[in-house]
XYZ file of C-alpha atoms in Angstrom:
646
model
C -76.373 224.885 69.846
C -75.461 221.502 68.374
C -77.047 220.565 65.216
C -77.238 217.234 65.500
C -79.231 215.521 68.294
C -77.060 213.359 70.783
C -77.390 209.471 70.627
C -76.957 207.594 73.588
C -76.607 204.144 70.648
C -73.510 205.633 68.490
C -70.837 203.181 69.185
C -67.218 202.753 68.329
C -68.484 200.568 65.226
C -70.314 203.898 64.047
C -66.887 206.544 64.696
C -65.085 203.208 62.872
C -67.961 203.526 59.844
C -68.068 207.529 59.771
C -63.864 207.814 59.494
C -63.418 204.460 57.232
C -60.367 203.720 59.743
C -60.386 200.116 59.035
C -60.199 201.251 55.559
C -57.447 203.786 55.049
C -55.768 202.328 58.404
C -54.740 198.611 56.967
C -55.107 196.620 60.029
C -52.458 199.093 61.981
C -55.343 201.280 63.702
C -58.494 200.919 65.157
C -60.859 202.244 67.900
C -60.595 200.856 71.549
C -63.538 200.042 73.703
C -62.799 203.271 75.535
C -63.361 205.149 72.404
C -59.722 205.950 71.489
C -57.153 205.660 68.370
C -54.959 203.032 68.677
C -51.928 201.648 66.739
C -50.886 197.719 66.636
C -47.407 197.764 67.975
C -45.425 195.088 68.273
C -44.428 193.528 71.694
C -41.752 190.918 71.326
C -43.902 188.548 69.187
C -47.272 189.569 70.319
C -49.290 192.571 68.601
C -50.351 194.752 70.843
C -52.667 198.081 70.841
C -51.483 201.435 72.033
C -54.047 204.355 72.586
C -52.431 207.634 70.637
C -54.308 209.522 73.400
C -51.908 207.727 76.057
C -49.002 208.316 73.831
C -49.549 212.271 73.741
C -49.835 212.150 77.128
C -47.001 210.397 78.277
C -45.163 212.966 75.825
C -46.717 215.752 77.601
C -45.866 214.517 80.845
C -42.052 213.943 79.703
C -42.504 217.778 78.805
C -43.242 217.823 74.913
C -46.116 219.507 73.687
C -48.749 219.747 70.313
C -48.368 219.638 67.939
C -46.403 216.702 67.793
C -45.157 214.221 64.890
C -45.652 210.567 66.036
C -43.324 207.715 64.104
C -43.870 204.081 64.555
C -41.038 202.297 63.892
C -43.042 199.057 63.853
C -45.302 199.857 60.792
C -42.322 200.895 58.584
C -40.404 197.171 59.032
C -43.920 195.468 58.618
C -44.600 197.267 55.035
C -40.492 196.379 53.907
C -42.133 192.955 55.391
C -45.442 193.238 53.095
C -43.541 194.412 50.228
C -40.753 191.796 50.209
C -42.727 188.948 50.987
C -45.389 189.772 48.336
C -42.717 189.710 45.855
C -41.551 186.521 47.305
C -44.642 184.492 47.621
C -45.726 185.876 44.242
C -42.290 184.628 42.805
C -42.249 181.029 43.861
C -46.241 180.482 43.009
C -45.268 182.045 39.278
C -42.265 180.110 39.448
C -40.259 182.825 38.544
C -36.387 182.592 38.167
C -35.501 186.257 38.635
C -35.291 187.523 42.044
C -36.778 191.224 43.835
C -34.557 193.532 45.427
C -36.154 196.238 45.730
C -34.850 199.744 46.656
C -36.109 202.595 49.080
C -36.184 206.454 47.052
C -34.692 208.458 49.874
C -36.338 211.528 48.515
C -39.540 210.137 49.814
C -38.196 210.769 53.251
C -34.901 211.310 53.871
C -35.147 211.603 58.161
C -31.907 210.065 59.262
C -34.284 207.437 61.399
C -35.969 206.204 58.509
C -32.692 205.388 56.492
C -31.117 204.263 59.308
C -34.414 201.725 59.686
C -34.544 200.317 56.557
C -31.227 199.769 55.987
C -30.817 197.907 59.096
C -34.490 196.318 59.022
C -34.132 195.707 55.043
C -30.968 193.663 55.140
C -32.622 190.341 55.741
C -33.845 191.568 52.137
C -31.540 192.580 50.750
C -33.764 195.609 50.219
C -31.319 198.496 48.996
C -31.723 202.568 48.250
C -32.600 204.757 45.688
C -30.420 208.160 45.365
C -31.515 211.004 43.285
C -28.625 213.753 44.168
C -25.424 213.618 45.341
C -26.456 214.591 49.040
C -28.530 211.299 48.571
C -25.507 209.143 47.443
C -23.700 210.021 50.458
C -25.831 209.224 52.922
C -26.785 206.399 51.077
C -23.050 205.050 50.686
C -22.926 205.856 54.902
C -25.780 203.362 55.564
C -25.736 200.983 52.877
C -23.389 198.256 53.403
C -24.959 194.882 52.259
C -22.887 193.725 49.363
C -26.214 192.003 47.684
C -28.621 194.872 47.606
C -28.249 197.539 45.313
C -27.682 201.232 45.129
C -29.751 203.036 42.614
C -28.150 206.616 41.096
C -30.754 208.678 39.365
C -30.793 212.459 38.480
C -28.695 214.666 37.230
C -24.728 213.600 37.931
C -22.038 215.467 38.070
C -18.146 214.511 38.059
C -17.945 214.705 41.603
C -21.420 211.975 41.941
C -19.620 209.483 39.818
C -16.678 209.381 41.147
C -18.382 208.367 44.420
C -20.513 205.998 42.613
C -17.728 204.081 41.004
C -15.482 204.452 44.115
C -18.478 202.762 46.236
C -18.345 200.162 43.341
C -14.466 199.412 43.651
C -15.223 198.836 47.342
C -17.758 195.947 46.465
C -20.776 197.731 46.522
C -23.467 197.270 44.161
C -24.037 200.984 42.667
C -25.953 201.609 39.224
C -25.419 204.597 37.486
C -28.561 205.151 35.709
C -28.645 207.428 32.260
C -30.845 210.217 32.771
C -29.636 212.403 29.655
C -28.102 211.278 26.257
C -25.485 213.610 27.364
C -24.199 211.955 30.667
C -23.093 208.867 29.381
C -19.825 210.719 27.883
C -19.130 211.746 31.444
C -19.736 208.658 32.810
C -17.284 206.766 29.981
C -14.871 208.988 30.497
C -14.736 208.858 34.672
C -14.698 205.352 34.863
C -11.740 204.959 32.361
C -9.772 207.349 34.328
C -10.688 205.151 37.618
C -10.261 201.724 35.664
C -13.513 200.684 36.796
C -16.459 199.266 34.061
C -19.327 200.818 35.513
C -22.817 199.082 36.465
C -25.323 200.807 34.047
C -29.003 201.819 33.678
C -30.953 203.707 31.455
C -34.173 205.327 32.147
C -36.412 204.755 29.270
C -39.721 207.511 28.330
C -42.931 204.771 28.155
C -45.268 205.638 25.847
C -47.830 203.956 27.586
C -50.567 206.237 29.478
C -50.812 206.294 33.155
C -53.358 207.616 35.315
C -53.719 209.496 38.736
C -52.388 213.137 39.637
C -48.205 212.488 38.932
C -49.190 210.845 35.252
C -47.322 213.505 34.135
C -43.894 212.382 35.520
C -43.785 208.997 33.016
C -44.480 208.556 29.721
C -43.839 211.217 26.567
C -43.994 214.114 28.821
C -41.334 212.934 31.346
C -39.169 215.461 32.120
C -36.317 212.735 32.511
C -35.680 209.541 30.506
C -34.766 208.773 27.234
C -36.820 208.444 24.363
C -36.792 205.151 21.626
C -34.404 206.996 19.546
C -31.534 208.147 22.001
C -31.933 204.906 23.744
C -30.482 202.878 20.449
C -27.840 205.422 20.026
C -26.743 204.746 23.685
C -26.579 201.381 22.529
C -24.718 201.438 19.447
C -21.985 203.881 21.157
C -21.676 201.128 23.919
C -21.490 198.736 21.292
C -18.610 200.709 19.472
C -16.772 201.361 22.833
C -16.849 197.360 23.466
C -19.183 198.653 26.557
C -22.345 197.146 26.316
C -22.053 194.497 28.776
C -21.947 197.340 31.263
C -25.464 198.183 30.254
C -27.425 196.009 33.428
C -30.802 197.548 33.527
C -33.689 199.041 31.834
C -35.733 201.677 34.338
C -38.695 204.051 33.858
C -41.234 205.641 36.047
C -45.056 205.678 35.567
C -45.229 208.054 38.375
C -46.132 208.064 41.657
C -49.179 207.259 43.058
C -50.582 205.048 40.174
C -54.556 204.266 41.426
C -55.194 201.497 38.525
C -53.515 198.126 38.341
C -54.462 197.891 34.848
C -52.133 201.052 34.357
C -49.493 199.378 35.505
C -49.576 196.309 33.884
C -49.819 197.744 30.520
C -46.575 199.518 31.912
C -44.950 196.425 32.774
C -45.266 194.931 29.372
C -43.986 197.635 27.240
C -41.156 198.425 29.284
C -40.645 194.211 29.445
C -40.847 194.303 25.170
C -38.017 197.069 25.623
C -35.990 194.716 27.978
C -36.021 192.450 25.623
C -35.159 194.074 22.737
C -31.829 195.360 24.923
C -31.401 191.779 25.580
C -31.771 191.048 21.833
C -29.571 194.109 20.831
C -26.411 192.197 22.735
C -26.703 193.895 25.976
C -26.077 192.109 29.266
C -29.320 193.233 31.288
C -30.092 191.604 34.098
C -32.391 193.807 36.228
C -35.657 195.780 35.432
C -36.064 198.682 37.281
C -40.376 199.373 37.278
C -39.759 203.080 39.337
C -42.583 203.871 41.413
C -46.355 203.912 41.084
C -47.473 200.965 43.980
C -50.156 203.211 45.392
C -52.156 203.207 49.072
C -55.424 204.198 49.790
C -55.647 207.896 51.718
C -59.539 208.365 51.452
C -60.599 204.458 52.555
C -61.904 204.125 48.836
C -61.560 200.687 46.814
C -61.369 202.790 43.533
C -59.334 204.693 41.087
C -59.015 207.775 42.039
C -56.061 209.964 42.621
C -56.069 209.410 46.465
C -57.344 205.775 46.237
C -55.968 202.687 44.613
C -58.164 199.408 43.176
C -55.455 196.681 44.053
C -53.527 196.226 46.893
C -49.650 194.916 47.434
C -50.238 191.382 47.103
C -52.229 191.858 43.578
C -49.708 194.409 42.508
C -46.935 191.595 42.730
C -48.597 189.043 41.174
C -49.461 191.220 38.457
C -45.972 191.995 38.021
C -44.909 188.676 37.625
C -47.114 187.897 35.621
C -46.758 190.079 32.990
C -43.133 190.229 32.800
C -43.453 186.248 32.638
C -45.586 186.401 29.381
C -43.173 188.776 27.633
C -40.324 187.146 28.409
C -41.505 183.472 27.584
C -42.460 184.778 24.392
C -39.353 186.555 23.540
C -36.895 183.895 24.883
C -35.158 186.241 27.280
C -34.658 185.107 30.664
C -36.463 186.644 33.835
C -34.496 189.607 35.113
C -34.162 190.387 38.170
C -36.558 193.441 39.515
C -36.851 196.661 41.427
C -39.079 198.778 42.874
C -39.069 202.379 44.305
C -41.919 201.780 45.966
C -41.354 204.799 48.453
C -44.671 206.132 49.518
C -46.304 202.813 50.099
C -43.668 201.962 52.489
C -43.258 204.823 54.692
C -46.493 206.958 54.102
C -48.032 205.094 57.695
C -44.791 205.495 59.989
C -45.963 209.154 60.776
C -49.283 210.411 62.260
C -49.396 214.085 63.079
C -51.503 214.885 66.450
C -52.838 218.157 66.617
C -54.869 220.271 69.577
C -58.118 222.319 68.717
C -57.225 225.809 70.184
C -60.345 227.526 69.055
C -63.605 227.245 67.208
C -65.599 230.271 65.030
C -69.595 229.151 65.073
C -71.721 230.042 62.394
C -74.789 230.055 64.859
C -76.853 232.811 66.718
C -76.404 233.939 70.174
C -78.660 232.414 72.623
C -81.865 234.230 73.255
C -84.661 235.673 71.511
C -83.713 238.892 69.178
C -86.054 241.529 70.588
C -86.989 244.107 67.270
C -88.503 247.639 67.452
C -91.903 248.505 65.617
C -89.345 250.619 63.242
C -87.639 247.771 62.204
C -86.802 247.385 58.239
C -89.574 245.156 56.397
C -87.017 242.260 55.291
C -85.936 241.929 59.234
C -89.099 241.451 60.074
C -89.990 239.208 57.714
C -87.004 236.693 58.739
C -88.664 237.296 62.133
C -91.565 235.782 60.873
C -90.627 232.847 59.520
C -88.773 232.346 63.117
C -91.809 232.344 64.506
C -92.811 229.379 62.816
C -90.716 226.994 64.664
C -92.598 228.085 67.989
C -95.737 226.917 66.770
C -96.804 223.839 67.382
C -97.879 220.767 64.851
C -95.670 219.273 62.184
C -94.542 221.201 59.068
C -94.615 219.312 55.975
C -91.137 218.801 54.113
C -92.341 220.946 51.195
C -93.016 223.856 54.233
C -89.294 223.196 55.434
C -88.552 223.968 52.225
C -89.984 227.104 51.973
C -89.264 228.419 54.481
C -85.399 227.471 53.670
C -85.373 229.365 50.541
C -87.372 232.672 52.033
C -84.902 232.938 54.989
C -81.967 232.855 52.115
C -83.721 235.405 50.277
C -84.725 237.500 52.895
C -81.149 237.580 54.043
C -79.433 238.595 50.584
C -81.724 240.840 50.370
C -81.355 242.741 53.637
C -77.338 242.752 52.785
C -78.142 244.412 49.745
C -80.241 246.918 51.615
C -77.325 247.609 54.084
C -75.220 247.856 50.736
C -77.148 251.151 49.711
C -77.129 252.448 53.131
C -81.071 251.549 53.724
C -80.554 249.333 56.769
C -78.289 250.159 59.749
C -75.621 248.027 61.043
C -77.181 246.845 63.789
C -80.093 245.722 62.491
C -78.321 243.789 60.053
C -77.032 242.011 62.665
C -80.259 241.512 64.099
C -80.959 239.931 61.085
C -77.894 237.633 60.766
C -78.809 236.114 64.495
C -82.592 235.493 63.500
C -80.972 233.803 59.933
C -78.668 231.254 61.933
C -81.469 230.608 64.211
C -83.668 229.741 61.123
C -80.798 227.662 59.581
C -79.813 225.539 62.966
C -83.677 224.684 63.320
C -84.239 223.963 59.738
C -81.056 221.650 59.823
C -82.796 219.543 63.065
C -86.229 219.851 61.648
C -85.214 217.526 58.339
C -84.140 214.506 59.950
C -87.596 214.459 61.208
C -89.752 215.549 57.843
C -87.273 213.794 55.374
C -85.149 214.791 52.986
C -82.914 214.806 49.666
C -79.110 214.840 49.771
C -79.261 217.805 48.385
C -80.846 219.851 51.073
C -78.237 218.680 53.364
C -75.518 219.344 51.789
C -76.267 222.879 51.307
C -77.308 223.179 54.650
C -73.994 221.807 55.787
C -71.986 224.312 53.660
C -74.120 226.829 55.351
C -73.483 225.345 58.906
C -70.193 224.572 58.956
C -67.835 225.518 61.755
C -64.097 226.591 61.486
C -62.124 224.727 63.753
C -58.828 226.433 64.905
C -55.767 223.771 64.675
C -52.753 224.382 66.197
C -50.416 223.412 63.340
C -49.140 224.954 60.023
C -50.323 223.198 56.371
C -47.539 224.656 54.809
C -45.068 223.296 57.221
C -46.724 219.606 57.811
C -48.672 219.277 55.249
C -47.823 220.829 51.944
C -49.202 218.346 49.481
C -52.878 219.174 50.974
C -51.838 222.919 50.128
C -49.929 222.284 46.643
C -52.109 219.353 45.120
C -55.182 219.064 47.049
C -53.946 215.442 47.992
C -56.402 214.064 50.813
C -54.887 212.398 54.126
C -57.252 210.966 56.524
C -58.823 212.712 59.242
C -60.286 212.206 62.561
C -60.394 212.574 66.819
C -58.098 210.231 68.391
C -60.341 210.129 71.559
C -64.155 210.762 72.581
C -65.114 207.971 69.624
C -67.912 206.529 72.049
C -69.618 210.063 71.551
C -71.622 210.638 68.357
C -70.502 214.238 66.591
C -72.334 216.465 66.385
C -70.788 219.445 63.731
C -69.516 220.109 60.854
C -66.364 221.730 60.792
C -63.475 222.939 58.460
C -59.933 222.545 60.061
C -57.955 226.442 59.818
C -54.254 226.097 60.793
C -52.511 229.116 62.945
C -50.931 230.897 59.850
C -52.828 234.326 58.704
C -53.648 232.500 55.102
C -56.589 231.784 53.683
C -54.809 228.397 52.183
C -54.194 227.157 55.750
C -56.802 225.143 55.897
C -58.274 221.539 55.396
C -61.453 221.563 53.703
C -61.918 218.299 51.898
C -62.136 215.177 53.770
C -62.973 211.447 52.995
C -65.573 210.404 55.633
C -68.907 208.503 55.024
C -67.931 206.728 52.009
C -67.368 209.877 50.074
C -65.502 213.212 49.710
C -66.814 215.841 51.343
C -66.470 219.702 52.475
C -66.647 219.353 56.139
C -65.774 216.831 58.939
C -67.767 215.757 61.616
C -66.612 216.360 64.923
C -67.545 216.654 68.554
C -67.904 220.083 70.584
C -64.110 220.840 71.129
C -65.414 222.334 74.541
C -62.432 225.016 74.932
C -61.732 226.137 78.287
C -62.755 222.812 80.224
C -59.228 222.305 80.741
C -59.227 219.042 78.683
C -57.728 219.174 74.765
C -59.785 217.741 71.777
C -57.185 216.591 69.603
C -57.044 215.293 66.154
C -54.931 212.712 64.263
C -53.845 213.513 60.504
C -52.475 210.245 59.401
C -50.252 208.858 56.386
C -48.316 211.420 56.493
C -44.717 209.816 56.321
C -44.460 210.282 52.543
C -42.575 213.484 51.194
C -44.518 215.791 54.102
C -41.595 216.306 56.672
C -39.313 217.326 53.622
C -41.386 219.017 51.878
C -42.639 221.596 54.452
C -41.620 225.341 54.376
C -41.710 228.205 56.782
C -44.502 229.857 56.321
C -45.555 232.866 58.980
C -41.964 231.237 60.339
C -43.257 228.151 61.346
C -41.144 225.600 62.115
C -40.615 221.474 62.215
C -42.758 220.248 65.269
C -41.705 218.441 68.291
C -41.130 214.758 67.050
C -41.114 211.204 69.335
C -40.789 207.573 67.974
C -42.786 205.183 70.011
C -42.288 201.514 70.194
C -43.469 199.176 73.116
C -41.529 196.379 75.335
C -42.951 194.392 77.780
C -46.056 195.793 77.907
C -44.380 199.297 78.419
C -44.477 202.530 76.071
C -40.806 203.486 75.101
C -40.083 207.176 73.883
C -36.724 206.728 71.413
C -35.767 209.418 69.740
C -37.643 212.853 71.245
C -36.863 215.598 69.129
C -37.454 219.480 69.875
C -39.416 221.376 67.067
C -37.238 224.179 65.833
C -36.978 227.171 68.569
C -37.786 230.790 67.016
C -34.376 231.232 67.046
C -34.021 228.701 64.846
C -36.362 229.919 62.340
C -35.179 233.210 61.858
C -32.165 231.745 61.269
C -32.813 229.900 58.364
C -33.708 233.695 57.165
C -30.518 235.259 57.784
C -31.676 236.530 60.658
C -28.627 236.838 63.967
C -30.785 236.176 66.831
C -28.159 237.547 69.027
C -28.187 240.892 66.816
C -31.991 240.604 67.004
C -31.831 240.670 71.066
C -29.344 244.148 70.753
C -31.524 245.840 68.467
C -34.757 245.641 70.703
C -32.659 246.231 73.232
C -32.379 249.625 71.961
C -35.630 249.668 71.405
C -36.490 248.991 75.237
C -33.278 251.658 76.278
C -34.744 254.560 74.579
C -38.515 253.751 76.004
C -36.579 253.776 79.324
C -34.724 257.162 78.410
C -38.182 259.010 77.375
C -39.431 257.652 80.303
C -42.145 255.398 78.981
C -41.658 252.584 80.770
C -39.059 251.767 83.399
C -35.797 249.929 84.253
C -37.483 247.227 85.747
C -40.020 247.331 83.202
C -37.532 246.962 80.329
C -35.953 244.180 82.357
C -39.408 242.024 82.522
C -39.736 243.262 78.446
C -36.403 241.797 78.099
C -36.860 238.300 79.384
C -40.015 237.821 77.484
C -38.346 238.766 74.039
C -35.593 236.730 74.857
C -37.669 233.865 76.030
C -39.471 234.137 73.007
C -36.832 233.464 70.734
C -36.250 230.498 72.941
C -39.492 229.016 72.697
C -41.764 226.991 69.693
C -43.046 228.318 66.921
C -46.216 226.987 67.612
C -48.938 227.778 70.108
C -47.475 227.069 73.649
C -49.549 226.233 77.154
């Protein structure tokens, strides 16, 4: 029973409308004229686009099945392009005399393709890397090469992580050591006499300007890193005393990630510029200003600023920039440094879309037919039975009837729970009674778009009528910021978008936790608890599959093994002459594989059911041949994805 009536007039411009694609999707998808997703790829020097429903099946046909993590090559190089060239354009029309080189926080995602992309992409930039652990630093040093761009060190160091960084610097690259802690510039003094090298330094500075948005917390006073006003002129003044400070280069801090409020950042910007300054004042050589991150991008479609939203975009954030560091400067004398970004989110967060295929579906909706009730049935049943009635009759009810009859069927239900509570109603005619409520609720929710009414209504109508959708993917694996900060990534079908939806549904995952779900989604202009979607019509032999998109920031890192689920299957797409290439097919991990990571042998796992299977055979349970065909199955279950397989 669908609860909203079909329209033969909804249009791709309506599914475009409903899922804000054009919004969240920044020119790189769209809807086709056959109803389907598509990405702009590039083709030589043409922009051309591909449908994701042709992509999965290609993959399928090569043999790789759903869920499966799609990466565009093409949309990471053009945000290093949007980045850059903002900073560029935004630089000669301020005339500027400080240049931006910015740098990629491998943290952010730290897949071997994506380094190996934006190194190679990024050199015409000189666009460099950010590393925040010594793992970091060496694959950094591996891939960056270009004498001009720079090498970022944050976190904690030890002896072993400086001793790289000034050995990369002896061999002509451009590393910064960046002071964390008061305590690590000892180490850091003392390594680099020991190598004869002076060492390229930063120093993270605590802002006490306020930010905004959900990671606030990792800038300003209550940064857990950084140094506050005080410490920062004692690093100075031992500098000073060690006939050092010309080694001191740049002047960093981090507003946090995410930052949905360009006025935010600009008030950053000019306090940590007035610090600069002062450095630059204090005898220090400077040189660079390091802003962190913060450059946000907007998951929920919104213009505004909220946590998953932004109210600028890239070219006003580097204008801004400018700008402000232009004004401080001027009026302090100091000359323009140079500046960096770790704009990491904003430049990777659309490489990766996540398709996903709906295995099941649990309907909150009674079973066809009329409910037949004995003359013995309890009071409350039959008066739910009543108030079914009323939709037989003919003539029109009045919106204030609707209503009514809304609120009675609630009651009347509750009620009857109760009843069954205390033992006063049987079992199965509280069932009775659930089928004749759904039936009520379906036909109320159908009956409003004709009588009128508030928003109200509907929306607790739709958290009454909402379906769970069964998704075959893990949250905890692919997407663990929905799970550990609510964060909202865009939702929607990647085919059927010439069809008008009609449910409501809540996305559950295929772990056995009540977490595993998605249950807030941006659609319609605002947030909301359920998504529209079409009838996934299981068991016609056809998939209905889903995208989840921007979810190239942190998420493939991030993810953990919950109910021992593993990485998905993975494919990088990219298109020449007119043709779809596959580059770069990855399996997800095996079973084997998992229970690995958890100490478990799967070899030793194999012998011990064997036993298992032996002794059934010995007590005559089942037999040899039996335990042979038992065999194979274990075995090629440990072989086989964690996910659901067809």
């Amino acid at each position: 029973m669908e609860r909203r009536s079909k329209s033969t007039s909804w249009s791709i411009e309506d599914s475009a409308e409903l899922y804000g694609i054009r919004e969240w999707g920044h020119t790189y998808f769209d809807i086709s004229a056959k109803g389907e997703v598509v990405v702009n790829l590039k083709d030589g020097k043409k922009t051309k686009p591909v449908s994701l429903a042709q992509i999965v099946k290609g993959a399928r046909d090569r043999g790789t099945q759903l869920p499966l993590l799609i990466r565009f090559g093409d949309l990471l190089r053009w945000r290093i392009d949007e980045l850059n060239e903002g900073f560029h354009n935004a630089i000669r029309e301020g005339k500027y005399q400080g240049a931006y080189r910015g740098v990629y926080p491998i943290k952010v995602n730290q897949q071997q393709e994506v380094i190996d992309e934006i190194t190679r992409y990024g050199r015409k930039y000189h666009y460099g890397l950010e590393a925040g652990s010594k793992p970091e630093l060496i694959a950094a040093l591996a891939y960056m090469h270009d004498p001009e761009a720079y090498i970022v060190c944050n976190g904690y160091k030890d002896e072993e992580f400086i001793d790289l960084a000034l050995n990369a610097q002896k061999m002509g690259i451009q590393v910064i050591l960046v002071l964390e802690m008061p305590s690590e510039l000892e180490l850091i003094l003392d390594r680099s006499k020991k190598m004869g090298v002076r060492p390229t330094l930063g120093v993270r500075f605590r802002l006490s300007t306020e930010s905004a948005g959900y990671w606030s917390g990792s800038g300003g006073d209550a940064s857990v890193f950084g140094l506050n006003i005080s410490q920062l002129m004692r690093v100075v003044d031992h500098l000073r005393d060690q006939g050092m400070l010309d080694c001191l280069r740049m002047l960093h801090y981090h507003q946090g990630s995410q930052i949905p409020n360009i006025r935010a950042i600009r008030q950053a910007v000019t306090e940590a510029t007035r610090v600069y300054c002062g450095l630059v004042q204090e005898g220090a050589r400077m040189g660079i200003l390091d802003l962190g991150g913060g450059l946000a991008i907007s998951y929920d479609g919104f213009k505004g600023a909220t946590s998953a939203s932004s109210n600028y975009g890239t070219k006003e954030y580097c204008a801004d920039v400018i700008e402000a560091i232009s004004e401080v400067t001027a009026e302090a004398g100091v000359p323009h440094p140079d500046i960096i970004t770790e704009s990491g989110r904003a430049v990777v967060a659309y490489y990766s879309v996540l398709v996903i295929n709906i295995l099941d579906v649990n309907r909150f909706e009674p079973a066809q037919g009329k409910v037949e009730l004995g003359k013995d049935a309890p009071p409350l049943l039959l008066n739910l039975a009543e108030l079914q009635e009323e939709r037989r009759k003919d003539g029109k009810l009045s919106r204030e009837r609707v209503q009514e009859i809304y609120n009675d069927a609630v009651y009347y239900r509750d009620k009857l729970r109760t009843e069954f509570n205390y033992g006063k109603v049987c079992l199965r005619d509280r069932s009775k009674g659930e089928e004749v409520y759904w039936d009520i609720m379906n036909w109320i929710s159908t009956k409003l778009e004709s009588v009128g009414h508030d928003g109200s209504q509907m929306e607790r109508l739709s958290s009454v009528l909402t379906d769970y959708y069964y998704g075959n993917f893990s949250v905890f694996q692919s997407l663990p910021d929905l799970w550990a900060i609510d964060q909202i990534f865009p939702v929607m079908p990647i085919h059927r978008l010439k069809e008008k939806p009609t449910r409501n549904a809540v996305l559950s995952d295929i772990t056995c936790d009540s977490d595993g779900k998605i249950a807030r989604f941006a659609h319609s202009n605002a947030i909301c608890d359920s998504l529209p979607l079409h009838d996934p019509e299981i068991g016609s032999g056809e998939d209905y599959m889903l995208g989840i998109f921007l979810v190239g920031a942190y998420q493939e890192t991030l993810g953990d093994l919950h109910n021992l689920l593993g990485d998905t299957n993975v494919v990088s797409v990219s298109i020449e002459n007119g043709k779809l290439k596959y580059r770069r097919e990855q399996e997800g991990d095996s079973v084997a594989e998992v229970l690995s990571y958890c100490e478990y042998n799967p070899k030793e796992l194999a012998d011990r059911f064997r036993v298992l299977a032996e002794s059934a055979v010995v007590s005559k349970r089942i037999t040899p041949s039996e335990r042979k065909e038992i065999m194979g199955a274990y075995e090629a279950g440990l072989r086989g994805y964690t996910y659901f397989e067809t």
